[in-house]
């Protein structure tokens, strides 16, 4: 009886503070499934090329991010349709990076994350042989400076960590950490602002570049990509790995900074610290921050007392302001490189590509679902 009374009082307090009661885990999963079903129905044949401005194969990075989300959903909702949809896509592309094994472009390599996930489930070597050849060729160049934009860290770094996990060969993880360190500390003078805990998207945005209000330019989805990459790599290598502490330090610094940037309504602006330049609702960055914060709590890195409320508010805001009754997602910023891309955003605007927005949403939803199930 006492427990019921306390639960009731907590709900009343939340309502008085303007918050909504948190969804339960089943409600979160139901929304995730609805959003995914919308996408799978609209793009029923996963082998069909995309046609946004020009024809591109469906192994491009935007679609690869969708499959990251689908694999996360599958872990919580093991529907065989998801695997059939994934394997049809991957078989069509012969389990090969976009543009072949000689590519050094992180965007081309992103699809390898899902190929490696499927390998870990099946141990079918055909699923990773071309990805392995691709990474070996890139490593053989001896060059570290491939990730000149922070999106690339999410697109490719987990491919290396997953290859290490799949093969046990340390060279893949060692090389990934060298490339990450180059992007973090050397590219453009270093793309990670340690003092503020946020990332400049690429060398075009490091100081002396400033927004019109004099603040630095930190793009929500850009920092979201790095945040997601840290989660995925730390998850692959485990807490006992010598690199875990280094990545954890950056992850915690980012978490603290992002917590301060969250809007009152629960979302994050496209421009994290300069809302005068493209403040407003945006889903993809929000979903990636929800993903990271939920993972941090689930893995004992972030304190629930400090971060759980931010996760609750982010989820409630995405469902309230972005998810349509049929599963379409509004306020998804289109492709680009800074807060101005794809503007203005709205509840009804269709972005140039829908797939990566769905992938980001599914990553956040699946990890938040796990948080609520604890």
Coordinates of C-alpha atoms in Angstrom, one line a residue:
X1 CA 0.0 0.0 0.0
X2 CA 2.8 2.3 0.9
X3 CA 4.6 1.6 -2.4
X4 CA 1.4 2.4 -4.4
X5 CA 1.0 5.7 -2.5
X6 CA 4.6 6.7 -3.2
X7 CA 4.2 5.9 -6.9
X8 CA 1.0 8.0 -7.0
X9 CA 2.7 10.9 -5.3
X10 CA 5.7 10.7 -7.7
X11 CA 3.3 10.9 -10.7
X12 CA 1.4 13.8 -9.2
X13 CA 4.7 15.7 -8.6
X14 CA 5.8 15.1 -12.2
X15 CA 2.5 16.4 -13.5
X16 CA 2.7 19.5 -11.3
X17 CA 6.2 20.1 -12.7
X18 CA 4.9 19.9 -16.3
X19 CA 6.2 16.5 -17.1
X20 CA 4.3 13.5 -18.4
X21 CA 4.4 10.1 -16.6
X22 CA 7.1 7.9 -18.2
X23 CA 5.9 5.3 -20.7
X24 CA 6.4 1.7 -19.7
X25 CA 8.7 -0.6 -21.6
X26 CA 6.0 -2.2 -23.6
X27 CA 4.7 1.1 -24.8
X28 CA 8.2 2.1 -25.9
X29 CA 8.6 -1.2 -27.9
X30 CA 5.2 -0.7 -29.5
X31 CA 6.2 2.7 -30.8
X32 CA 9.5 1.4 -32.1
X33 CA 7.8 -1.4 -33.9
X34 CA 5.3 1.0 -35.4
X35 CA 8.1 3.3 -36.7
X36 CA 10.0 0.4 -38.2
X37 CA 6.9 -1.1 -39.8
X38 CA 6.2 2.2 -41.5
X39 CA 9.7 2.1 -43.0
X40 CA 9.7 -1.6 -44.0
X41 CA 6.3 -1.2 -45.7
X42 CA 7.4 1.9 -47.6
X43 CA 10.7 0.4 -48.7
X44 CA 9.5 -3.2 -49.0
X45 CA 12.3 -4.3 -51.3
X46 CA 15.6 -3.5 -49.5
X47 CA 17.6 -4.1 -52.7
X48 CA 16.1 -1.2 -54.6
X49 CA 18.6 1.7 -55.0
X50 CA 17.8 5.1 -53.5
X51 CA 16.9 7.9 -55.8
X52 CA 17.5 11.3 -54.1
X53 CA 18.9 13.6 -56.7
X54 CA 20.6 10.6 -58.3
X55 CA 20.6 6.8 -58.1
X56 CA 22.7 5.3 -55.3
X57 CA 22.9 1.7 -54.1
X58 CA 21.0 0.9 -51.0
X59 CA 24.3 0.0 -49.2
X60 CA 25.0 3.7 -48.8
X61 CA 25.5 5.1 -45.2
X62 CA 22.0 6.4 -44.8
X63 CA 20.6 2.9 -45.2
X64 CA 23.4 1.3 -43.2
X65 CA 22.5 3.4 -40.2
X66 CA 18.9 2.2 -40.5
X67 CA 20.2 -1.4 -40.2
X68 CA 22.2 -0.5 -37.1
X69 CA 18.8 0.5 -35.6
X70 CA 17.1 -2.6 -36.9
X71 CA 19.7 -4.9 -35.4
X72 CA 19.2 -3.1 -32.0
X73 CA 15.4 -3.6 -32.4
X74 CA 15.9 -7.2 -33.2
X75 CA 17.8 -7.8 -30.0
X76 CA 14.7 -6.7 -28.1
X77 CA 12.0 -8.0 -30.5
X78 CA 13.4 -11.1 -32.4
X79 CA 11.0 -10.9 -35.3
X80 CA 12.4 -13.1 -38.1
X81 CA 11.1 -10.6 -40.7
X82 CA 13.9 -8.3 -39.6
X83 CA 16.5 -10.8 -40.3
X84 CA 15.0 -11.7 -43.7
X85 CA 14.9 -8.0 -44.6
X86 CA 18.5 -7.6 -43.5
X87 CA 19.9 -10.6 -45.3
X88 CA 18.1 -9.8 -48.5
X89 CA 19.8 -6.4 -48.4
X90 CA 23.2 -7.7 -47.5
X91 CA 23.1 -10.7 -50.0
X92 CA 22.2 -8.3 -52.8
X93 CA 25.3 -6.2 -52.0
X94 CA 27.4 -9.4 -51.6
X95 CA 28.3 -8.4 -48.1
X96 CA 30.7 -5.9 -49.6
X97 CA 31.3 -2.2 -48.7
X98 CA 29.8 0.3 -51.0
X99 CA 32.1 1.0 -53.9
X100 CA 34.1 -2.2 -53.3
X101 CA 36.9 -3.5 -51.1
X102 CA 39.3 -0.7 -52.1
X103 CA 37.2 2.1 -50.6
X104 CA 38.7 4.1 -47.8
X105 CA 35.6 6.2 -47.3
X106 CA 34.0 5.7 -43.9
X107 CA 30.5 6.3 -45.4
X108 CA 31.1 3.3 -47.7
X109 CA 32.2 1.1 -44.8
X110 CA 29.3 1.7 -42.5
X111 CA 27.3 -1.2 -43.9
X112 CA 30.0 -3.5 -42.5
X113 CA 28.7 -3.0 -39.0
X114 CA 25.5 -5.0 -39.8
X115 CA 27.5 -7.6 -41.9
X116 CA 29.6 -8.2 -38.8
X117 CA 26.6 -8.4 -36.5
X118 CA 25.1 -11.0 -38.8
X119 CA 28.4 -12.9 -38.8
X120 CA 28.5 -12.9 -35.0
X121 CA 25.0 -14.6 -35.0
X122 CA 25.8 -17.1 -37.8
X123 CA 29.6 -17.5 -38.1
X124 CA 29.2 -17.5 -41.8
X125 CA 32.5 -16.3 -43.1
X126 CA 31.1 -14.9 -46.4
X127 CA 29.5 -12.2 -44.3
X128 CA 32.8 -10.6 -43.3
X129 CA 35.5 -11.6 -45.8
X130 CA 35.1 -8.6 -48.0
X131 CA 34.9 -6.2 -45.0
X132 CA 38.1 -7.8 -43.6
X133 CA 39.8 -7.3 -46.9
X134 CA 38.7 -3.7 -47.0
X135 CA 40.0 -2.9 -43.6
X136 CA 43.3 -4.7 -44.2
X137 CA 43.8 -2.6 -47.4
X138 CA 43.1 0.6 -45.6
X139 CA 45.4 -0.3 -42.7
X140 CA 48.2 -1.2 -45.1
X141 CA 48.3 2.4 -46.4
X142 CA 49.8 3.5 -43.1
X143 CA 47.6 6.7 -43.2
X144 CA 45.6 7.7 -40.1
X145 CA 43.9 10.8 -41.4
X146 CA 40.8 9.3 -43.0
X147 CA 38.2 10.5 -40.6
X148 CA 38.3 14.2 -41.3
X149 CA 34.6 14.7 -40.4
X150 CA 33.2 13.5 -37.1
X151 CA 30.3 11.5 -38.8
X152 CA 33.0 9.2 -40.0
X153 CA 33.8 8.1 -36.5
X154 CA 30.4 6.5 -36.2
X155 CA 30.3 5.2 -39.7
X156 CA 33.6 3.3 -39.5
X157 CA 35.1 3.0 -36.0
X158 CA 32.6 0.3 -34.9
X159 CA 33.4 -1.6 -38.0
X160 CA 37.0 -1.9 -36.7
X161 CA 35.9 -2.8 -33.2
X162 CA 33.4 -5.4 -34.4
X163 CA 36.1 -6.9 -36.6
X164 CA 38.3 -7.2 -33.5
X165 CA 35.5 -8.8 -31.6
X166 CA 34.8 -11.2 -34.5
X167 CA 38.4 -12.2 -35.1
X168 CA 40.2 -11.6 -31.9
X169 CA 42.9 -9.8 -33.9
X170 CA 44.1 -6.7 -31.9
X171 CA 45.4 -4.9 -34.9
X172 CA 41.9 -3.8 -35.9
X173 CA 41.2 -2.1 -32.6
X174 CA 44.6 -0.6 -32.3
X175 CA 44.3 1.0 -35.7
X176 CA 40.8 2.3 -35.0
X177 CA 42.1 4.0 -31.8
X178 CA 44.9 5.6 -33.7
X179 CA 42.5 7.0 -36.3
X180 CA 40.1 8.2 -33.6
X181 CA 43.0 9.9 -31.7
X182 CA 44.1 11.6 -34.9
X183 CA 40.5 13.0 -35.5
X184 CA 40.2 14.0 -31.8
X185 CA 43.5 15.7 -31.3
X186 CA 45.1 16.5 -34.7
X187 CA 42.6 17.1 -37.5
X188 CA 42.1 20.9 -37.7
X189 CA 44.0 21.2 -34.4
X190 CA 41.7 18.7 -32.8
X191 CA 38.0 18.2 -33.4
X192 CA 37.1 17.5 -29.8
X193 CA 36.8 20.6 -27.6
X194 CA 37.8 19.0 -24.3
X195 CA 36.9 22.2 -22.4
X196 CA 33.3 22.1 -23.6
X197 CA 32.9 18.4 -24.1
X198 CA 31.6 18.8 -27.7
X199 CA 32.9 18.2 -31.2
X200 CA 33.3 20.5 -34.1
X201 CA 32.0 18.7 -37.2
X202 CA 35.2 19.2 -39.2
X203 CA 38.1 21.6 -39.6
X204 CA 35.7 24.2 -41.2
X205 CA 34.1 24.9 -37.8
X206 CA 37.1 25.0 -35.4
X207 CA 38.0 28.5 -34.1
X208 CA 38.1 31.2 -35.2
X209 CA 34.8 30.1 -36.7
X210 CA 31.9 31.5 -34.7
X211 CA 28.2 31.6 -35.0
X212 CA 26.4 35.0 -35.3
X213 CA 26.0 35.2 -31.5
X214 CA 29.7 34.6 -30.9
X215 CA 29.3 31.0 -29.8
X216 CA 31.0 27.9 -31.2
X217 CA 29.2 25.8 -33.8
X218 CA 28.4 22.4 -32.5
X219 CA 26.0 20.4 -34.7
X220 CA 23.6 18.1 -32.8
X221 CA 23.7 15.1 -35.1
X222 CA 27.5 15.5 -35.5
X223 CA 28.1 15.1 -31.8
X224 CA 25.4 12.5 -31.8
X225 CA 27.4 10.4 -34.3
X226 CA 30.5 10.5 -32.0
X227 CA 28.4 9.7 -29.0
X228 CA 26.9 6.7 -30.7
X229 CA 30.3 5.5 -31.9
X230 CA 31.7 5.6 -28.3
X231 CA 28.8 3.5 -27.1
X232 CA 29.2 0.9 -29.9
X233 CA 32.9 0.6 -29.5
X234 CA 32.9 0.4 -25.7
X235 CA 30.1 -2.2 -26.0
X236 CA 32.3 -4.3 -28.3
X237 CA 35.5 -4.2 -26.3
X238 CA 34.2 -4.4 -22.7
X239 CA 35.3 -2.6 -19.5
X240 CA 38.5 -4.6 -19.0
X241 CA 40.0 -3.4 -22.3
X242 CA 42.9 -0.9 -22.0
X243 CA 41.1 1.5 -24.3
X244 CA 37.8 1.5 -22.4
X245 CA 38.9 4.1 -19.9
X246 CA 40.0 6.5 -22.6
X247 CA 36.7 6.2 -24.5
X248 CA 34.7 6.4 -21.2
X249 CA 36.4 9.7 -20.3
X250 CA 35.3 11.3 -23.6
X251 CA 31.8 9.7 -23.2
X252 CA 31.3 11.1 -19.7
X253 CA 32.5 14.6 -20.8
X254 CA 30.1 14.6 -23.7
X255 CA 27.3 13.3 -21.5
X256 CA 27.7 16.2 -19.0
X257 CA 27.9 18.8 -21.8
X258 CA 24.8 17.4 -23.6
X259 CA 22.8 17.3 -20.4
X260 CA 23.3 21.1 -20.2
X261 CA 22.1 21.5 -23.8
X262 CA 18.8 19.7 -23.6
X263 CA 15.7 21.9 -24.3
X264 CA 13.0 22.3 -21.7
X265 CA 10.7 20.3 -24.0
X266 CA 13.1 17.3 -23.9
X267 CA 14.5 17.6 -27.5
X268 CA 17.8 19.1 -28.5
X269 CA 18.4 21.9 -31.0
X270 CA 20.3 21.3 -34.3
X271 CA 22.7 24.0 -33.0
X272 CA 23.6 22.8 -29.5
X273 CA 24.9 26.0 -27.9
X274 CA 23.8 28.6 -30.3
X275 CA 20.0 28.4 -30.5
X276 CA 19.8 31.8 -32.2
X277 CA 21.2 29.9 -35.2
X278 CA 18.8 27.0 -35.9
X279 CA 17.4 26.4 -32.5
X280 CA 14.3 24.2 -32.7
X281 CA 13.1 20.7 -32.5
X282 CA 15.2 18.0 -34.1
X283 CA 14.9 14.2 -33.9
X284 CA 18.1 12.6 -35.0
X285 CA 20.4 14.2 -32.5
X286 CA 17.9 13.7 -29.8
X287 CA 17.6 10.0 -30.6
X288 CA 21.3 9.5 -30.5
X289 CA 21.7 11.3 -27.2
X290 CA 18.9 9.1 -25.8
X291 CA 20.8 6.1 -27.1
X292 CA 24.0 7.1 -25.4
X293 CA 22.5 8.3 -22.1
X294 CA 20.4 5.2 -21.8
X295 CA 23.4 3.0 -22.5
X296 CA 25.5 4.8 -20.0
X297 CA 22.9 4.2 -17.3
X298 CA 22.4 0.6 -18.3
X299 CA 26.1 0.0 -18.1
X300 CA 26.8 1.7 -14.8
X301 CA 28.7 4.6 -16.3
X302 CA 26.1 7.4 -15.8
X303 CA 24.1 7.8 -12.7
X304 CA 20.4 7.2 -13.2
X305 CA 19.5 9.9 -10.7
X306 CA 21.2 12.5 -12.9
X307 CA 20.4 11.2 -16.4
X308 CA 17.2 9.1 -16.3
X309 CA 15.0 12.2 -16.3
X310 CA 16.7 13.5 -19.4
X311 CA 16.1 10.2 -21.1
X312 CA 12.4 10.2 -20.1
X313 CA 11.9 13.7 -21.4
X314 CA 13.7 12.9 -24.6
X315 CA 11.5 9.9 -25.3
X316 CA 8.3 11.7 -24.4
X317 CA 9.2 14.6 -26.6
X318 CA 10.1 12.4 -29.6
X319 CA 6.8 10.5 -29.3
X320 CA 4.7 13.7 -28.7
X321 CA 6.3 15.9 -31.3
X322 CA 7.8 13.7 -33.9
X323 CA 6.1 10.3 -34.3
X324 CA 3.0 10.3 -36.6
X325 CA 0.2 7.9 -36.0
X326 CA 1.3 5.8 -39.0
X327 CA 5.0 5.7 -37.9
X328 CA 6.4 8.5 -40.0
X329 CA 9.0 10.7 -38.3
X330 CA 8.8 14.4 -38.3
X331 CA 11.6 16.9 -37.4
X332 CA 14.3 14.8 -39.0
X333 CA 17.0 17.1 -40.3
X334 CA 18.1 16.3 -43.8
X335 CA 21.7 15.3 -44.8
X336 CA 24.3 17.9 -44.5
X337 CA 27.2 19.0 -42.3
X338 CA 25.9 21.7 -39.9
X339 CA 22.8 23.0 -38.2
X340 CA 21.6 24.8 -41.3
X341 CA 21.2 21.7 -43.4
X342 CA 17.6 20.8 -44.4
X343 CA 16.1 23.8 -42.7
X344 CA 13.4 24.7 -41.9
X345 CA 12.2 21.5 -40.1
X346 CA 8.7 20.6 -39.3
X347 CA 6.4 17.8 -38.1
X348 CA 5.3 17.1 -41.7
X349 CA 8.4 17.7 -43.7
X350 CA 9.8 14.7 -45.4
X351 CA 13.7 14.7 -45.3
X352 CA 15.8 13.9 -48.3
X353 CA 16.5 10.5 -46.8
X354 CA 14.2 8.8 -44.3
X355 CA 16.4 5.8 -43.5
X356 CA 19.0 7.2 -41.1
X357 CA 16.4 9.0 -39.1
X358 CA 14.6 5.8 -38.5
X359 CA 17.9 4.1 -37.6
X360 CA 18.7 6.8 -35.0
X361 CA 15.2 6.5 -33.6
X362 CA 15.4 2.7 -33.3
X363 CA 18.8 2.9 -31.6
X364 CA 17.5 5.3 -29.0
X365 CA 14.2 3.4 -28.5
X366 CA 15.8 0.0 -28.1
X367 CA 18.3 1.2 -25.5
X368 CA 15.7 3.2 -23.6
X369 CA 13.5 0.1 -23.6
X370 CA 16.3 -1.9 -22.0
X371 CA 16.6 0.9 -19.4
X372 CA 12.9 0.7 -18.5
X373 CA 13.1 -3.1 -18.3
X374 CA 15.8 -3.1 -15.7

